[in-house]
Tab-separated table of C-alpha atoms and ligand atoms in Angstrom:
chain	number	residue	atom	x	y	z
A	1	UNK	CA	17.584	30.195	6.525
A	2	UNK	CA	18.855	32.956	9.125
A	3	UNK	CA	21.959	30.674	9.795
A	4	UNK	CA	22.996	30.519	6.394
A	5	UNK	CA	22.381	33.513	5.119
A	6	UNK	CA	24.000	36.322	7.494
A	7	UNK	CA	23.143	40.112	7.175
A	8	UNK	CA	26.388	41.566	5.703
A	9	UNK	CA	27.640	44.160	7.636
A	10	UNK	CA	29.624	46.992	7.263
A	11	UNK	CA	29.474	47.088	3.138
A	12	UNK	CA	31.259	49.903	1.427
A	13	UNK	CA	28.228	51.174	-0.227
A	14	UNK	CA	24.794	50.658	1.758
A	15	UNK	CA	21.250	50.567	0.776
A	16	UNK	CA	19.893	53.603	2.570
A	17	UNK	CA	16.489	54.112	1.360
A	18	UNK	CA	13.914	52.410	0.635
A	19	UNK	CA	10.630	53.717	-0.340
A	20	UNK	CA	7.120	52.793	-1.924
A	21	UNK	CA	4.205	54.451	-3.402
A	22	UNK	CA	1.253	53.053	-5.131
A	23	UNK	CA	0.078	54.564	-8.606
A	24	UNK	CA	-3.501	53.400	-10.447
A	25	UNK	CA	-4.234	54.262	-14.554
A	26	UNK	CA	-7.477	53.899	-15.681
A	27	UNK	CA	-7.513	51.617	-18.655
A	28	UNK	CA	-8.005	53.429	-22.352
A	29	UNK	CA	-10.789	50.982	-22.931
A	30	UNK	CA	-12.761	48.848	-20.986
A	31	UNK	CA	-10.995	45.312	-20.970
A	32	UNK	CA	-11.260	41.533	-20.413
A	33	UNK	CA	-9.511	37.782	-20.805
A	34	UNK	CA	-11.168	34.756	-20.089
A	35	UNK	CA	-11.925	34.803	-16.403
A	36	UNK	CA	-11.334	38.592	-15.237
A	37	UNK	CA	-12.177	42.093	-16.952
A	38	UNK	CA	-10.434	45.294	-15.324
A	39	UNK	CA	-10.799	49.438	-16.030
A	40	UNK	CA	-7.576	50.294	-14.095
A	41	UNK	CA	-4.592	49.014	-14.037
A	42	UNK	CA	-1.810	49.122	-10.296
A	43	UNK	CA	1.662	49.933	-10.415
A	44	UNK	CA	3.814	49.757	-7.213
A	45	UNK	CA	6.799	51.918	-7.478
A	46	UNK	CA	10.102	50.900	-5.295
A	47	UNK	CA	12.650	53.683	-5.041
A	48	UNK	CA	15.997	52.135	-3.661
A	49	UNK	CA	19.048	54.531	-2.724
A	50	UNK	CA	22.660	54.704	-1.868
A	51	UNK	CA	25.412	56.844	-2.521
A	52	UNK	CA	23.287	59.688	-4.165
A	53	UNK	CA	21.951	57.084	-6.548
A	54	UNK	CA	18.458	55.803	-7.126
A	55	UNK	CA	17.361	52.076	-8.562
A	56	UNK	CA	13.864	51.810	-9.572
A	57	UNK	CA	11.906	48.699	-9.603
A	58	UNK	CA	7.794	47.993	-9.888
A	59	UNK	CA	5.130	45.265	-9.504
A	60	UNK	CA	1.802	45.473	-11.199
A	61	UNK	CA	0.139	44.666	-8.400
A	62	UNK	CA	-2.348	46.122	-5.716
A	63	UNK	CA	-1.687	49.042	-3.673
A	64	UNK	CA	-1.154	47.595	-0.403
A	65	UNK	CA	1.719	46.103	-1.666
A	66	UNK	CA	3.411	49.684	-0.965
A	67	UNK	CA	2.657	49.534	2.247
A	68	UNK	CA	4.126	46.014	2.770
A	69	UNK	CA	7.037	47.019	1.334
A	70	UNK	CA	7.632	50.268	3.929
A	71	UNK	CA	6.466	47.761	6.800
A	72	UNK	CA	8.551	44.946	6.414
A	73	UNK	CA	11.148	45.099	3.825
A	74	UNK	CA	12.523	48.194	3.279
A	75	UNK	CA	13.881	47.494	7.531
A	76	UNK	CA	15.072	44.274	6.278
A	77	UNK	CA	17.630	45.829	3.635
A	78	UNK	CA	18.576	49.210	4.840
A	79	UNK	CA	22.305	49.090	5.836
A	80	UNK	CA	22.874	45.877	3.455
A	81	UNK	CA	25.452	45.974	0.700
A	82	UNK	CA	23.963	47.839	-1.855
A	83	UNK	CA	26.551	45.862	-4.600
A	84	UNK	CA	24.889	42.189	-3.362
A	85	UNK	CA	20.661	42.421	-4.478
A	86	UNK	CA	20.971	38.584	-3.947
A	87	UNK	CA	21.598	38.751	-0.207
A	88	UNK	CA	18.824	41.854	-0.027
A	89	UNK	CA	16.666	39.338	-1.611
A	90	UNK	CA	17.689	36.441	1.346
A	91	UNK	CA	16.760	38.939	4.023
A	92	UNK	CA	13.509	40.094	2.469
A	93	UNK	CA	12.546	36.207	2.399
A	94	UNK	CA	13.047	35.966	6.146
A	95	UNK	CA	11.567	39.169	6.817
A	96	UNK	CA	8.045	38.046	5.109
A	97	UNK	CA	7.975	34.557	6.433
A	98	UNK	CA	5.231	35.173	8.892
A	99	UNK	CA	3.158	37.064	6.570
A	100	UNK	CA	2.963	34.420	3.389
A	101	UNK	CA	5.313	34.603	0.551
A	102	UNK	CA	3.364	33.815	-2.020
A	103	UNK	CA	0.876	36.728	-3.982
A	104	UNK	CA	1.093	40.065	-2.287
A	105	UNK	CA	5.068	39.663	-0.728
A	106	UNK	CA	6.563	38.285	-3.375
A	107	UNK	CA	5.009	40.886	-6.016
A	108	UNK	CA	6.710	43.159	-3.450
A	109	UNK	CA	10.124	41.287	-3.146
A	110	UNK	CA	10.524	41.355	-6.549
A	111	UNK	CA	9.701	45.210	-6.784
A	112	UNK	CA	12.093	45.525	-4.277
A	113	UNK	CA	14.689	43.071	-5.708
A	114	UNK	CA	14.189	45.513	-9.229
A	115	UNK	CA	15.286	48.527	-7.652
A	116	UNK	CA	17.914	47.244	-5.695
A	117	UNK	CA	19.234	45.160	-9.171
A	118	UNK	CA	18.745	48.943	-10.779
A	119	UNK	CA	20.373	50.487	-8.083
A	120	UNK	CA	23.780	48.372	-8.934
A	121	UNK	CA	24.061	48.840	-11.947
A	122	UNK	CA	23.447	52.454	-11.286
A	123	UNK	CA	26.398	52.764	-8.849
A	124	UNK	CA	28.584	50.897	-10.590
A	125	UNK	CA	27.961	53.101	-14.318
A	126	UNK	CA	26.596	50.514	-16.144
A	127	UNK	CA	23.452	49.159	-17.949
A	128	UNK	CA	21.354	46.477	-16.305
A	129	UNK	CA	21.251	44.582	-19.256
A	130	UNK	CA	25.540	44.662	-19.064
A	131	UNK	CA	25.088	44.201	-15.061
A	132	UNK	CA	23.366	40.810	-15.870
A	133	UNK	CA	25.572	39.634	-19.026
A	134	UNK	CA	24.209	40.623	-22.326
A	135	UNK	CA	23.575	37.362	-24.576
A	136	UNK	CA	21.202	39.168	-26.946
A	137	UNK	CA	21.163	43.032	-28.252
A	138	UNK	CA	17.626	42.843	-29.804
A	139	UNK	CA	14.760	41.179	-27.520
A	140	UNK	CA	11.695	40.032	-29.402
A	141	UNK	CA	8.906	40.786	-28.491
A	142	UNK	CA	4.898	39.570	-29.287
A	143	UNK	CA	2.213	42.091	-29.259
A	144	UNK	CA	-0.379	40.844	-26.529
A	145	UNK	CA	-3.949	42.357	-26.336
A	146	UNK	CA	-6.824	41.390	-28.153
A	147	UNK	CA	-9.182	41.761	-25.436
A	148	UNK	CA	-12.465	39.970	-25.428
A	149	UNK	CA	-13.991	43.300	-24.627
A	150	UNK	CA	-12.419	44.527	-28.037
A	151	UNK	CA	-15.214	44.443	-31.091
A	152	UNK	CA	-13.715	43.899	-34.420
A	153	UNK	CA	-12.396	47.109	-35.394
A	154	UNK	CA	-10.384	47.870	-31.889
A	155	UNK	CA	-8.965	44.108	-32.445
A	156	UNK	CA	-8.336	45.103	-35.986
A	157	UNK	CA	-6.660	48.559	-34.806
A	158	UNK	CA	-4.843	46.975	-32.116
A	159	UNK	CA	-3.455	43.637	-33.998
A	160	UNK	CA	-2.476	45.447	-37.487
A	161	UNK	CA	-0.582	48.608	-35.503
A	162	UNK	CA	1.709	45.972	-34.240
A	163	UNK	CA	2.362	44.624	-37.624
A	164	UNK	CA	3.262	47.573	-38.779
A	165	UNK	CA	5.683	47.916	-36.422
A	166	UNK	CA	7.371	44.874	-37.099
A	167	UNK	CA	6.073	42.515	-34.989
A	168	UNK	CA	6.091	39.102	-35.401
A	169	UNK	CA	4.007	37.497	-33.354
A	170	UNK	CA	0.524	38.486	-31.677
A	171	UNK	CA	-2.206	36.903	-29.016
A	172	UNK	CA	-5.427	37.660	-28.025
A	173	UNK	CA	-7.198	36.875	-25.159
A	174	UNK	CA	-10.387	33.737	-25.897
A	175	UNK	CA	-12.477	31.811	-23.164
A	176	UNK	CA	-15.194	34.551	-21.622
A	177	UNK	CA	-17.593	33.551	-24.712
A	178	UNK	CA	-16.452	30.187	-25.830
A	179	UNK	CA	-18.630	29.914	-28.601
A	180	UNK	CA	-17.505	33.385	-30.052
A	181	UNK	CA	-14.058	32.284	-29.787
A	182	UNK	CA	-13.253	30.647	-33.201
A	183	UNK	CA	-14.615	33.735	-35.276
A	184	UNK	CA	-12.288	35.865	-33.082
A	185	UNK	CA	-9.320	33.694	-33.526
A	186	UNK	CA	-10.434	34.096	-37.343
A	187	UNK	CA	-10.489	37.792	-37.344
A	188	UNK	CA	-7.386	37.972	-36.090
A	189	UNK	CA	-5.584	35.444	-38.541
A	190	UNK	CA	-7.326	37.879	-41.333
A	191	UNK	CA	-6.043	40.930	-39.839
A	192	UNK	CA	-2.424	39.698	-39.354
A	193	UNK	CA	-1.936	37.401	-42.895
A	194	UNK	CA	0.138	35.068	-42.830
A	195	UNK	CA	3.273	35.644	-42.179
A	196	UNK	CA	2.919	36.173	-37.995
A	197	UNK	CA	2.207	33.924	-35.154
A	198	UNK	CA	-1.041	33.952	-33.708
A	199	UNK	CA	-1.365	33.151	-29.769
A	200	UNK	CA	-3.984	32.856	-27.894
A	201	UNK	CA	-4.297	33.060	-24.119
A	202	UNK	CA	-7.662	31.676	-22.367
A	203	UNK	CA	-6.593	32.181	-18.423
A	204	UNK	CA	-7.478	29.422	-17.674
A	205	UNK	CA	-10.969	29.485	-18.683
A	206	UNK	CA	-11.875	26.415	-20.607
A	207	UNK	CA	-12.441	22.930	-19.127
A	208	UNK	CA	-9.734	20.543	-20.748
A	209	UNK	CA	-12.471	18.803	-23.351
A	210	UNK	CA	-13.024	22.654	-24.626
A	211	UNK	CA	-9.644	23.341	-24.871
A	212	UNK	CA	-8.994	20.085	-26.742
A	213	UNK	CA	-11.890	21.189	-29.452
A	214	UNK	CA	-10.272	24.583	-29.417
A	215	UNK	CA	-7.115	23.239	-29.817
A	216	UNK	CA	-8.179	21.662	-33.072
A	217	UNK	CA	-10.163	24.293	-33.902
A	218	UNK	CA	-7.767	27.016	-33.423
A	219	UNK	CA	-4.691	25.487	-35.023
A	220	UNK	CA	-6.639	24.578	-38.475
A	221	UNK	CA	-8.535	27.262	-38.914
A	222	UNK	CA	-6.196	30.254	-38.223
A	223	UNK	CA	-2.806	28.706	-37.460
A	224	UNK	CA	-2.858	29.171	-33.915
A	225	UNK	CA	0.671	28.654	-32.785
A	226	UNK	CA	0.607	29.007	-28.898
A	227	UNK	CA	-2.158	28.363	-25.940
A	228	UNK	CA	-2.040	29.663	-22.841
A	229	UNK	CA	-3.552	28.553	-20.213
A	230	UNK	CA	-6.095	26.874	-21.854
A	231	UNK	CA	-7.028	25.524	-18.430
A	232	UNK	CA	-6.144	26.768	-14.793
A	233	UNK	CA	-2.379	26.968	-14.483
A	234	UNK	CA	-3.110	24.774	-11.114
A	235	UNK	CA	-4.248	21.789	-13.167
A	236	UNK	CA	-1.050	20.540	-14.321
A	237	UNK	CA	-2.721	17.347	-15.588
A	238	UNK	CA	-4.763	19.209	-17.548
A	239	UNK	CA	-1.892	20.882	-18.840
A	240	UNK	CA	-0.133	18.073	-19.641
A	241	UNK	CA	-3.005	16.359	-21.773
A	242	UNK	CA	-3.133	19.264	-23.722
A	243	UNK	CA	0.366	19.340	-24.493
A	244	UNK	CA	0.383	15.574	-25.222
A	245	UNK	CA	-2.959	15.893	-27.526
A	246	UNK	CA	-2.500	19.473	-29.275
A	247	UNK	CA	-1.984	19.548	-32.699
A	248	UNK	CA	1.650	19.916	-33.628
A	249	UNK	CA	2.955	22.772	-34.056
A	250	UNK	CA	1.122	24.580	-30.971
A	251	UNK	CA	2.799	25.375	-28.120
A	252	UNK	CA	1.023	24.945	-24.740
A	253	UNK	CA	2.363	27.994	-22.142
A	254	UNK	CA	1.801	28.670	-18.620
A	255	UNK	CA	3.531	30.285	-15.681
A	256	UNK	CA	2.232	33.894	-15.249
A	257	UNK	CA	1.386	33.146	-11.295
A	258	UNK	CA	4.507	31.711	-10.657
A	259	UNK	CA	6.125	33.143	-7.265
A	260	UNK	CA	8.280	30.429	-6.222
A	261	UNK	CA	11.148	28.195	-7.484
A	262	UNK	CA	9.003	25.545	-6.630
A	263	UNK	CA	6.125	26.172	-8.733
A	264	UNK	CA	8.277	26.419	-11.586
A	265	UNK	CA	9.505	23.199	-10.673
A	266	UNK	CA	6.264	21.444	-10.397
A	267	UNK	CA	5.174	22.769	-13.194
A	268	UNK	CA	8.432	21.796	-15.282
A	269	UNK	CA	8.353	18.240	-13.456
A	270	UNK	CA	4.784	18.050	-14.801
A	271	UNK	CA	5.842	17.909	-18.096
A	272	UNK	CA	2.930	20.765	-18.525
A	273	UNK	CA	4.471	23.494	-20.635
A	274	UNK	CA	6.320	23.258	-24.098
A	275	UNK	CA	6.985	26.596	-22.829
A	276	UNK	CA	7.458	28.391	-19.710
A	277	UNK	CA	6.450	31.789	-18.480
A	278	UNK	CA	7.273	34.124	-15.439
A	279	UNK	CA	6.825	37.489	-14.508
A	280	UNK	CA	10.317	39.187	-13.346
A	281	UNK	CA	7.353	41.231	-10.748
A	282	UNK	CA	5.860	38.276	-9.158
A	283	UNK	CA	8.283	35.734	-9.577
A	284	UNK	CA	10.544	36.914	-6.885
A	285	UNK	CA	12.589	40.045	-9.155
A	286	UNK	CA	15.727	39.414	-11.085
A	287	UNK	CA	17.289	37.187	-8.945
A	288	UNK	CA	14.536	34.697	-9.305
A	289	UNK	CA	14.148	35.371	-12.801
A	290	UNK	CA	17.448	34.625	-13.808
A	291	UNK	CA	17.022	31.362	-11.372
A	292	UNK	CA	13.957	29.949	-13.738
A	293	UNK	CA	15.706	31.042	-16.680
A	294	UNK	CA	18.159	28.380	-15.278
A	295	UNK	CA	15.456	25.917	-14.971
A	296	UNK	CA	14.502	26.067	-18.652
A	297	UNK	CA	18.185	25.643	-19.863
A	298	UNK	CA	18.149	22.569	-17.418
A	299	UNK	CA	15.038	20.998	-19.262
A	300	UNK	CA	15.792	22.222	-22.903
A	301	UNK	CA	12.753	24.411	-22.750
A	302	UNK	CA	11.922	28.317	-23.790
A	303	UNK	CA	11.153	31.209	-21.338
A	304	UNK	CA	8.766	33.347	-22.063
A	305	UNK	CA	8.585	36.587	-20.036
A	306	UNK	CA	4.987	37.902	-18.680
A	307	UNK	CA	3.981	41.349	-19.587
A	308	UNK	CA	6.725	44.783	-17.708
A	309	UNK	CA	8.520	44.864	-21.422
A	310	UNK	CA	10.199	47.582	-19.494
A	311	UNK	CA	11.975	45.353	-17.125
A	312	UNK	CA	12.159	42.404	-19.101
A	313	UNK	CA	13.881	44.041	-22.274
A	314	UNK	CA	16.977	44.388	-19.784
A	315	UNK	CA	16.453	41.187	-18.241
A	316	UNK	CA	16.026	39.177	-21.104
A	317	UNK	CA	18.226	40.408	-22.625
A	318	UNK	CA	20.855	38.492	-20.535
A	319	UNK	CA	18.350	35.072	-20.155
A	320	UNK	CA	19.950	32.547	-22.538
A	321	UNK	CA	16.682	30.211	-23.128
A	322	UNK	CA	14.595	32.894	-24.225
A	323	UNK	CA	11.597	32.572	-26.352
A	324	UNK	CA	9.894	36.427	-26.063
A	325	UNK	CA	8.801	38.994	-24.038
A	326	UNK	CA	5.020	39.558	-23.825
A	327	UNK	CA	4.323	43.122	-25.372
A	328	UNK	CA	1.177	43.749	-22.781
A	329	UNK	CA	-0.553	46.818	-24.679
A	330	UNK	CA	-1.670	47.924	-20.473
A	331	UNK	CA	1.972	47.724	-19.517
A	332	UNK	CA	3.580	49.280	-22.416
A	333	UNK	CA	1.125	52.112	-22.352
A	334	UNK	CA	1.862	52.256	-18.589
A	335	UNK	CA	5.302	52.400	-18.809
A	336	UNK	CA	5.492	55.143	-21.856
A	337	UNK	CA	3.324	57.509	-19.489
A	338	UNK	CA	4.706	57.073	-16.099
A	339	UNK	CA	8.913	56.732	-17.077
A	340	UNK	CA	11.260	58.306	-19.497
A	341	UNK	CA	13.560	56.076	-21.015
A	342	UNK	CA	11.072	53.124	-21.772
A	343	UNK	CA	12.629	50.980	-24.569
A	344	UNK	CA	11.096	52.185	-28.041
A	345	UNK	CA	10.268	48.749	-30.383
A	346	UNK	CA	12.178	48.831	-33.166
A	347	UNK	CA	11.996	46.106	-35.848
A	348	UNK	CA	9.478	43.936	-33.628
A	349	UNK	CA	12.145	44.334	-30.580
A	350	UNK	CA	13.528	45.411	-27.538
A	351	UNK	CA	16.649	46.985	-27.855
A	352	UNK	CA	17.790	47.588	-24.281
A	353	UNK	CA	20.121	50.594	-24.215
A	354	UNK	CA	24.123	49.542	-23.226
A	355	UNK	CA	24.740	53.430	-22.904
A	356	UNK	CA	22.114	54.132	-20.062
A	357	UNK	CA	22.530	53.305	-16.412
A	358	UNK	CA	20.360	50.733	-14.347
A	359	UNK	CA	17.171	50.555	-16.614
A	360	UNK	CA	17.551	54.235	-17.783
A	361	UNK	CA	13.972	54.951	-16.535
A	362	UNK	CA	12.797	58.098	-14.939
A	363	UNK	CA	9.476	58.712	-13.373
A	364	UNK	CA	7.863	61.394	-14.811
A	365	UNK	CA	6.979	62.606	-11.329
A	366	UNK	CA	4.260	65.606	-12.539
A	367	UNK	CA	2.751	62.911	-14.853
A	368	UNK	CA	2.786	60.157	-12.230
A	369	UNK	CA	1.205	62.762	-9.460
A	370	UNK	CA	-1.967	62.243	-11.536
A	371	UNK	CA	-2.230	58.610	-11.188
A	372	UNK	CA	-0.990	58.287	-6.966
A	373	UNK	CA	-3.418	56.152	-5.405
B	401	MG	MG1	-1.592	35.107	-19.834
């Protein structure tokens, strides 16, 4: 990989900073999915510089992810052309080799590869959404919550809010109490009528003869439209049968813990997912994202983008095979407290702003102070 891809020397305009801190927010209710439940919720900030200009970037990841960051990469793309994220990104993939790409690093890389993407755009006066190529001024969006934690009232709260806002499409997390699940998935379709999509996202919790019951279940009792992960994302078999055997008209969707090309492409070769998802944080940053987004228009398929609406309402915004970006009520909350300039939903979308530069966001540093972990 070194021999191919050179360090570019002497660029007009060079990273010269690159820094990382760590920030933790307590959850505003306790929460839960299928398989994990949280109280807190990890943010790794990336500040990149050059030229009097800062890109920001972020993973949702754990803390010592910061530290990686200031170890290994921010060495390997100091002095690089701050105009050229892509070869930043080649470097940071040598520089992590002996550590593991996967997990940790590439939640990292692809903070890193965010700031350095907003730090472009930045220099050169423009929004990242018109860095990337603008296909789309309004991203859609679906509300995404719905926690099995939630009794029936904060689901009601929580699903009918988005609604109201214009949103067309909602999922809630099933699987930690199969047996509760189908009144849930009920509740919901109640709350919502009829006129949005109901997803719902088990993490990988149910063995593939529950999921197939579910399946059934789900679709004719509340119009479930979409299932995620109704079985590990690693059983691509599994997958597969479901997609084959769901009722039509349901979508089976997996991808979230994709951090490789490759994963995508086993997945994809798997025939697995009607549609795919990936995570702009984990997946390697922009310049991976935009790669899978490739992968999908090369199979016919959707993308689906995993929770950061902050990031992804730029990026998607230029991603041609787009189905939605996942509204994550932890990540939206997140994002309204920590930045200024977090897109506002309007009309069940994300309208990235052409008029800001980069991303437009701004840490609200007193604000964030609070949260430093
Ligand atoms: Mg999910």
């Amino acid at each position: 990989m070194s021999a191919t891809h050179p360090p570019i020397a002497a660029a007009a305009v060079q990273v010269e900073r690159v820094s990382a801190r760590a920030f933790t927010v307590p959850t505003d209710a306790p929460e839960a999915d299928g398989t994990l439940s949280w109280q807190e919720t990890s943010l790794v900030l990336v500040e990149a510089s050059a030229a009097g200009h800062t890109g920001i970037g972020y993973s949702y990841t754990a803390p010592p992810a910061a530290a990686l960051i200031e170890s290994k990469l921010a060495d390997a793309v100091r002095e690089l052309d701050a105009l050229a994220p892509q070869a930043a990104w080649q470097q940071m993939r040598i520089a992590i080799r002996n550590v593991g790409y996967p997990g940790l690093a590439a939640s990292a890389i692809s903070a890193v590869d965010v700031a350095l993407w907003d730090l472009k755009a930045r220099l050169l006066g423009v929004s990242l959404s018109s860095l990337l190529g603008r296909v789309r001024e309004r991203v859609p969006v679906y509300g995404s919550g719905g926690f099995t934690t939630y009794s029936a009232e904060q689901m009601r709260s929580q699903l009918s809010g988005w609604v109201q806002e214009g949103i067309t499409a909602v999922k809630i997390k099933v699987g930690s109490e199969p047996q509760r699940d189908p009144e849930r998935v009920r509740h919901a379709r109640s709350v919502i009528g009829e006129g949005v999509r109901l997803f719902v996202d088990a993490n990988g919790a149910y063995t593939r003869k529950q999921a197939l019951r579910l399946a059934e279940v789900f679709a004719q009792e509340a119009g479930a439209s979409w299932f995620e992960e109704p079985v590990s994302s690693d059983d691509l078999e599994g997958l597969r049968l479901l997609r084959d055997r769901a009722p039509a008209g349901m979508d089976i969707a997996a991808g979230e813990y994709g951090y490789d090309l490759y994963y995508f492409r086993h997945m994809l070769d798997a025939g697995a997912v009607d549609v795919l998802q990936a995570d702009v944080t984990r997946c390697g940053g922009i310049t991976r994202l935009l790669d899978v987004g490739a992968l999908c228009a090369a199979r016919g398929l959707l993308l689906s983008a995993h929770t950061s609406p902050a990031i992804h309402a730029h990026v998607c915004a230029a991603i041609g095979p787009l189905a939605h970006v996942e509204y994550f009520h932890d990540h939206a909350r997140i994002e309204r407290l920590l930045f200024e300039g977090a897109p506002a939903l309007r009309d069940g979308c994300l309208c990235p702003d052409a008029g800001v530069a980069g991303m437009g966001l701004t840490l609200r540093e007193e604000e964030a102070e609070r949260y430093s972990a």
